[in-house]
Amino acid sequence: MKVVVLAGGVGGAKLADGIARILPPEDVTIIVNTGDDFEHLGLTICPDLDTVMYRLAGMANDETGWGRAGESWRTIDAVAALGGPDWFRLGDLDLATHLVRTNKLRAGESLTAVTQHLCQKLGIQVSVLPMSDQPAPTKIQSNDTIHPFQTWFVQEKWQPPVTKVVLPEDVRATRSVIRAFETADLVLIAPSNPFVSIDPIFNVYPIAALLEDLPQAVIAVSPIVGGQAVKGPAAKMMQELDLPHTSRAVAEYYGERIDGFVYDVQDAGSCDNLEVETRCLDTMMVTEADRVRLAQEVMQFAEEMLSN
Ligand code: FO1
């Protein structure tokens, strides 16, 4: 069964890793949000692509969820000593990724080609695709201020209340992304932030239409557990966007876009008589074994749905 996983940061990377561990690599494509990307210190930084790649390569930093394990910070601290910006913590090992990526992009390679190169060097066998090769910066409007994403997320620690998530117009999917959707039997929406990780992917033309027209099943895994986001601003954003911060509200937010919904045992009973098929599972992924188990249970749910 050919599976496409839509992923953002930490939660998305974990489900992607679980799926990559149980399916043949040629059947798995991870399509990653690039709305968080930005230019910083002259480097092109792609946080969600890097979080997914490091997790798939077994070198993710489990404390932070982003960057690399066993990191050191000598360079960024030397940057600070020279009066440079150190608010966005770039580790010494992580910098290698940004240097190689930026160098290749400057030489004219596409982000898709650069990502493929990095994955090959990191020993990643599944396909990891940026949602587009064009810049597609997500901005956060808070009342009458519009913040670049990383300024809001890191510098402001996602505290400014979100009035609106501002997505770019005219961003187009790559041929590889379109082909992945056209050959998919199943699309999984990982437990990522619906507004700043998943919506930016749907915003890329013609992904929303592709998902509507093609026969495959679309299953989302809730990023909200027990009324809280497992990590990051999703629950806070739901309140600011006048949505209940519940897993049921996530299913209702995805609405027609999904055929199935997976929510956590902590929310048992909260997603009965939804339009879509649902499955109540232990969705917390702390260990690798958790990631494999959840992936297996989600695939079982999908197979049951697809066989009906
Ligand atoms: N997030 C932070 O909260 N603080 C940081 O200093 C930080 C540095 C960083 C460096 C590389 C990278 O790939 C991600 C980094 N992140 C940091 C996380 C990043 O802002 C988020 O992963 C995404 O943009 C949202 O998912």
mmCIF file of N, CA, C and O and ligand atoms in Angstrom, residues 8-10 33 36-38 45-48 50-51 54 64-67 73 86-91 94 98 149-150 153-155 157-158 196-197, ligand 1:
data_model
loop_
_atom_site.group_PDB
_atom_site.id
_atom_site.type_symbol
_atom_site.label_atom_id
_atom_site.label_comp_id
_atom_site.label_asym_id
_atom_site.label_seq_id
_atom_site.Cartn_x
_atom_site.Cartn_y
_atom_site.Cartn_z
ATOM 1 N N GLY A 8 4.590 18.121 9.689
ATOM 2 C CA GLY A 8 5.232 19.394 10.045
ATOM 3 C C GLY A 8 6.422 19.072 10.903
ATOM 4 O O GLY A 8 7.288 18.303 10.511
ATOM 5 N N GLY A 9 6.389 19.593 12.151
ATOM 6 C CA GLY A 9 7.571 19.468 12.991
ATOM 7 C C GLY A 9 7.632 18.181 13.778
ATOM 8 O O GLY A 9 7.510 17.087 13.247
ATOM 9 N N VAL A 10 7.708 18.304 15.083
ATOM 10 C CA VAL A 10 8.067 17.191 15.965
ATOM 11 C C VAL A 10 7.087 16.016 15.853
ATOM 12 O O VAL A 10 7.486 14.879 15.602
ATOM 13 N N ASN A 33 5.976 20.348 5.402
ATOM 14 C CA ASN A 33 5.704 21.790 5.407
ATOM 15 C C ASN A 33 7.004 22.586 5.294
ATOM 16 O O ASN A 33 7.984 22.295 5.973
ATOM 17 N N ASP A 36 7.693 27.243 7.482
ATOM 18 C CA ASP A 36 8.502 27.773 8.593
ATOM 19 C C ASP A 36 9.892 28.176 8.127
ATOM 20 O O ASP A 36 10.686 28.678 8.924
ATOM 21 N N ASP A 37 10.183 27.928 6.837
ATOM 22 C CA ASP A 37 11.550 28.174 6.339
ATOM 23 C C ASP A 37 11.834 29.669 6.345
ATOM 24 O O ASP A 37 10.938 30.491 6.173
ATOM 25 N N PHE A 38 13.102 30.012 6.560
ATOM 26 C CA PHE A 38 13.491 31.422 6.470
ATOM 27 C C PHE A 38 14.980 31.533 6.236
ATOM 28 O O PHE A 38 15.725 30.565 6.370
ATOM 29 N N ILE A 45 17.159 28.160 6.114
ATOM 30 C CA ILE A 45 16.846 27.235 7.208
ATOM 31 C C ILE A 45 15.481 26.589 6.917
ATOM 32 O O ILE A 45 14.517 27.314 6.636
ATOM 33 N N CYS A 46 15.425 25.252 6.993
ATOM 34 C CA CYS A 46 14.172 24.514 6.736
ATOM 35 C C CYS A 46 13.863 23.637 7.948
ATOM 36 O O CYS A 46 14.128 22.413 7.912
ATOM 37 N N PRO A 47 13.296 24.228 9.007
ATOM 38 C CA PRO A 47 13.154 23.510 10.281
ATOM 39 C C PRO A 47 12.374 22.205 10.200
ATOM 40 O O PRO A 47 12.808 21.190 10.744
ATOM 41 N N ASP A 48 11.217 22.208 9.493
ATOM 42 C CA ASP A 48 10.406 20.978 9.497
ATOM 43 C C ASP A 48 11.062 19.890 8.656
ATOM 44 O O ASP A 48 11.050 18.713 9.047
ATOM 45 N N ASP A 50 14.240 19.502 8.351
ATOM 46 C CA ASP A 50 15.358 18.996 9.156
ATOM 47 C C ASP A 50 14.858 18.142 10.319
ATOM 48 O O ASP A 50 15.436 17.088 10.621
ATOM 49 N N THR A 51 13.757 18.566 10.940
ATOM 50 C CA THR A 51 13.206 17.764 12.052
ATOM 51 C C THR A 51 12.803 16.380 11.556
ATOM 52 O O THR A 51 13.088 15.363 12.196
ATOM 53 N N TYR A 54 16.156 14.392 10.532
ATOM 54 C CA TYR A 54 16.945 13.945 11.696
ATOM 55 C C TYR A 54 16.233 12.804 12.421
ATOM 56 O O TYR A 54 16.865 11.849 12.877
ATOM 57 N N THR A 64 14.798 18.686 22.736
ATOM 58 C CA THR A 64 14.177 19.861 22.102
ATOM 59 C C THR A 64 13.130 19.428 21.076
ATOM 60 O O THR A 64 12.163 20.126 20.830
ATOM 61 N N GLY A 65 13.360 18.256 20.419
ATOM 62 C CA GLY A 65 12.440 17.839 19.357
ATOM 63 C C GLY A 65 12.947 18.304 18.010
ATOM 64 O O GLY A 65 12.613 17.773 16.965
ATOM 65 N N TRP A 66 13.800 19.342 18.033
ATOM 66 C CA TRP A 66 14.367 19.829 16.763
ATOM 67 C C TRP A 66 15.894 19.777 16.869
ATOM 68 O O TRP A 66 16.442 19.539 17.953
ATOM 69 N N GLY A 67 16.578 19.976 15.719
ATOM 70 C CA GLY A 67 18.044 19.931 15.727
ATOM 71 C C GLY A 67 18.557 18.515 15.971
ATOM 72 O O GLY A 67 17.791 17.556 16.021
ATOM 73 N N TRP A 73 27.267 24.112 20.830
ATOM 74 C CA TRP A 73 26.773 25.442 20.464
ATOM 75 C C TRP A 73 27.917 26.445 20.376
ATOM 76 O O TRP A 73 27.725 27.644 20.556
ATOM 77 N N ASP A 86 21.676 35.353 18.069
ATOM 78 C CA ASP A 86 21.748 33.961 18.563
ATOM 79 C C ASP A 86 20.400 33.504 19.120
ATOM 80 O O ASP A 86 20.325 32.484 19.793
ATOM 81 N N TRP A 87 19.318 34.248 18.750
ATOM 82 C CA TRP A 87 17.982 33.869 19.282
ATOM 83 C C TRP A 87 17.497 32.561 18.660
ATOM 84 O O TRP A 87 16.751 31.818 19.261
ATOM 85 N N PHE A 88 17.957 32.294 17.428
ATOM 86 C CA PHE A 88 17.581 31.036 16.775
ATOM 87 C C PHE A 88 18.780 30.116 16.917
ATOM 88 O O PHE A 88 19.814 30.320 16.295
ATOM 89 N N ARG A 89 18.656 29.123 17.813
ATOM 90 C CA ARG A 89 19.809 28.332 18.231
ATOM 91 C C ARG A 89 20.238 27.335 17.147
ATOM 92 O O ARG A 89 19.550 26.345 16.907
ATOM 93 N N LEU A 90 21.324 27.624 16.486
ATOM 94 C CA LEU A 90 21.857 26.751 15.438
ATOM 95 C C LEU A 90 23.047 25.999 15.996
ATOM 96 O O LEU A 90 24.091 26.590 16.307
ATOM 97 N N GLY A 91 22.874 24.677 16.164
ATOM 98 C CA GLY A 91 23.966 23.864 16.714
ATOM 99 C C GLY A 91 25.080 23.673 15.694
ATOM 100 O O GLY A 91 24.865 23.825 14.486
ATOM 101 N N ASP A 94 24.172 20.904 13.305
ATOM 102 C CA ASP A 94 23.003 21.342 12.513
ATOM 103 C C ASP A 94 23.451 22.333 11.447
ATOM 104 O O ASP A 94 22.954 22.330 10.317
ATOM 105 N N HIS A 98 22.645 23.293 7.132
ATOM 106 C CA HIS A 98 22.277 24.593 6.543
ATOM 107 C C HIS A 98 23.344 25.061 5.536
ATOM 108 O O HIS A 98 23.007 25.633 4.490
ATOM 109 N N PHE A 149 7.164 33.914 10.610
ATOM 110 C CA PHE A 149 6.852 32.770 11.459
ATOM 111 C C PHE A 149 7.848 32.557 12.601
ATOM 112 O O PHE A 149 7.471 32.449 13.775
ATOM 113 N N GLN A 150 9.154 32.489 12.278
ATOM 114 C CA GLN A 150 10.115 32.148 13.324
ATOM 115 C C GLN A 150 10.248 33.269 14.366
ATOM 116 O O GLN A 150 10.561 33.007 15.516
ATOM 117 N N PHE A 153 7.344 32.341 16.508
ATOM 118 C CA PHE A 153 7.431 31.046 17.170
ATOM 119 C C PHE A 153 8.587 31.020 18.181
ATOM 120 O O PHE A 153 8.447 30.544 19.292
ATOM 121 N N VAL A 154 9.746 31.560 17.804
ATOM 122 C CA VAL A 154 10.937 31.450 18.650
ATOM 123 C C VAL A 154 11.192 32.740 19.445
ATOM 124 O O VAL A 154 11.248 32.708 20.666
ATOM 125 N N GLN A 155 11.318 33.860 18.753
ATOM 126 C CA GLN A 155 11.626 35.106 19.475
ATOM 127 C C GLN A 155 10.501 35.487 20.424
ATOM 128 O O GLN A 155 10.735 35.831 21.580
ATOM 129 N N LYS A 157 8.196 33.432 21.380
ATOM 130 C CA LYS A 157 7.770 32.215 22.085
ATOM 131 C C LYS A 157 6.276 31.930 21.896
ATOM 132 O O LYS A 157 5.572 31.535 22.839
ATOM 133 N N TRP A 158 5.771 32.141 20.699
ATOM 134 C CA TRP A 158 4.375 31.994 20.227
ATOM 135 C C TRP A 158 3.347 32.602 21.209
ATOM 136 O O TRP A 158 2.207 32.151 21.288
ATOM 137 N N VAL A 196 -0.440 25.718 11.193
ATOM 138 C CA VAL A 196 0.853 26.193 10.676
ATOM 139 C C VAL A 196 1.714 25.066 10.129
ATOM 140 O O VAL A 196 2.797 25.318 9.604
ATOM 141 N N SER A 197 1.245 23.811 10.245
ATOM 142 C CA SER A 197 2.004 22.723 9.615
ATOM 143 C C SER A 197 1.203 22.042 8.505
ATOM 144 O O SER A 197 1.767 21.697 7.471
HETATM 145 N N1 FO1 B 1 12.739 26.347 18.197
HETATM 146 C C1 FO1 B 1 12.886 27.122 19.322
HETATM 147 O O1 FO1 B 1 11.913 27.271 20.074
HETATM 148 N N2 FO1 B 1 14.052 27.748 19.605
HETATM 149 C C2 FO1 B 1 15.143 27.632 18.806
HETATM 150 O O2 FO1 B 1 16.190 28.225 19.091
HETATM 151 C C3 FO1 B 1 15.043 26.798 17.645
HETATM 152 C C4 FO1 B 1 16.142 26.588 16.791
HETATM 153 C C5 FO1 B 1 15.991 25.700 15.706
HETATM 154 C C6 FO1 B 1 17.078 25.398 14.890
HETATM 155 C C7 FO1 B 1 16.936 24.519 13.820
HETATM 156 C C8 FO1 B 1 15.693 23.936 13.574
HETATM 157 O O3 FO1 B 1 15.554 23.061 12.539
HETATM 158 C C9 FO1 B 1 14.584 24.209 14.381
HETATM 159 C C10 FO1 B 1 14.732 25.099 15.463
HETATM 160 N N3 FO1 B 1 13.660 25.386 16.295
HETATM 161 C C11 FO1 B 1 13.807 26.185 17.393
HETATM 162 C C12 FO1 B 1 12.344 24.820 16.069
HETATM 163 C C13 FO1 B 1 11.621 25.540 14.966
HETATM 164 O O4 FO1 B 1 11.414 26.884 15.209
HETATM 165 C C14 FO1 B 1 10.320 24.750 14.837
HETATM 166 O O5 FO1 B 1 10.700 23.421 14.663
HETATM 167 C C15 FO1 B 1 9.463 24.925 13.628
HETATM 168 O O6 FO1 B 1 9.698 26.005 12.893
HETATM 169 C C16 FO1 B 1 8.034 24.770 14.110
HETATM 170 O O7 FO1 B 1 7.745 23.411 14.027
#
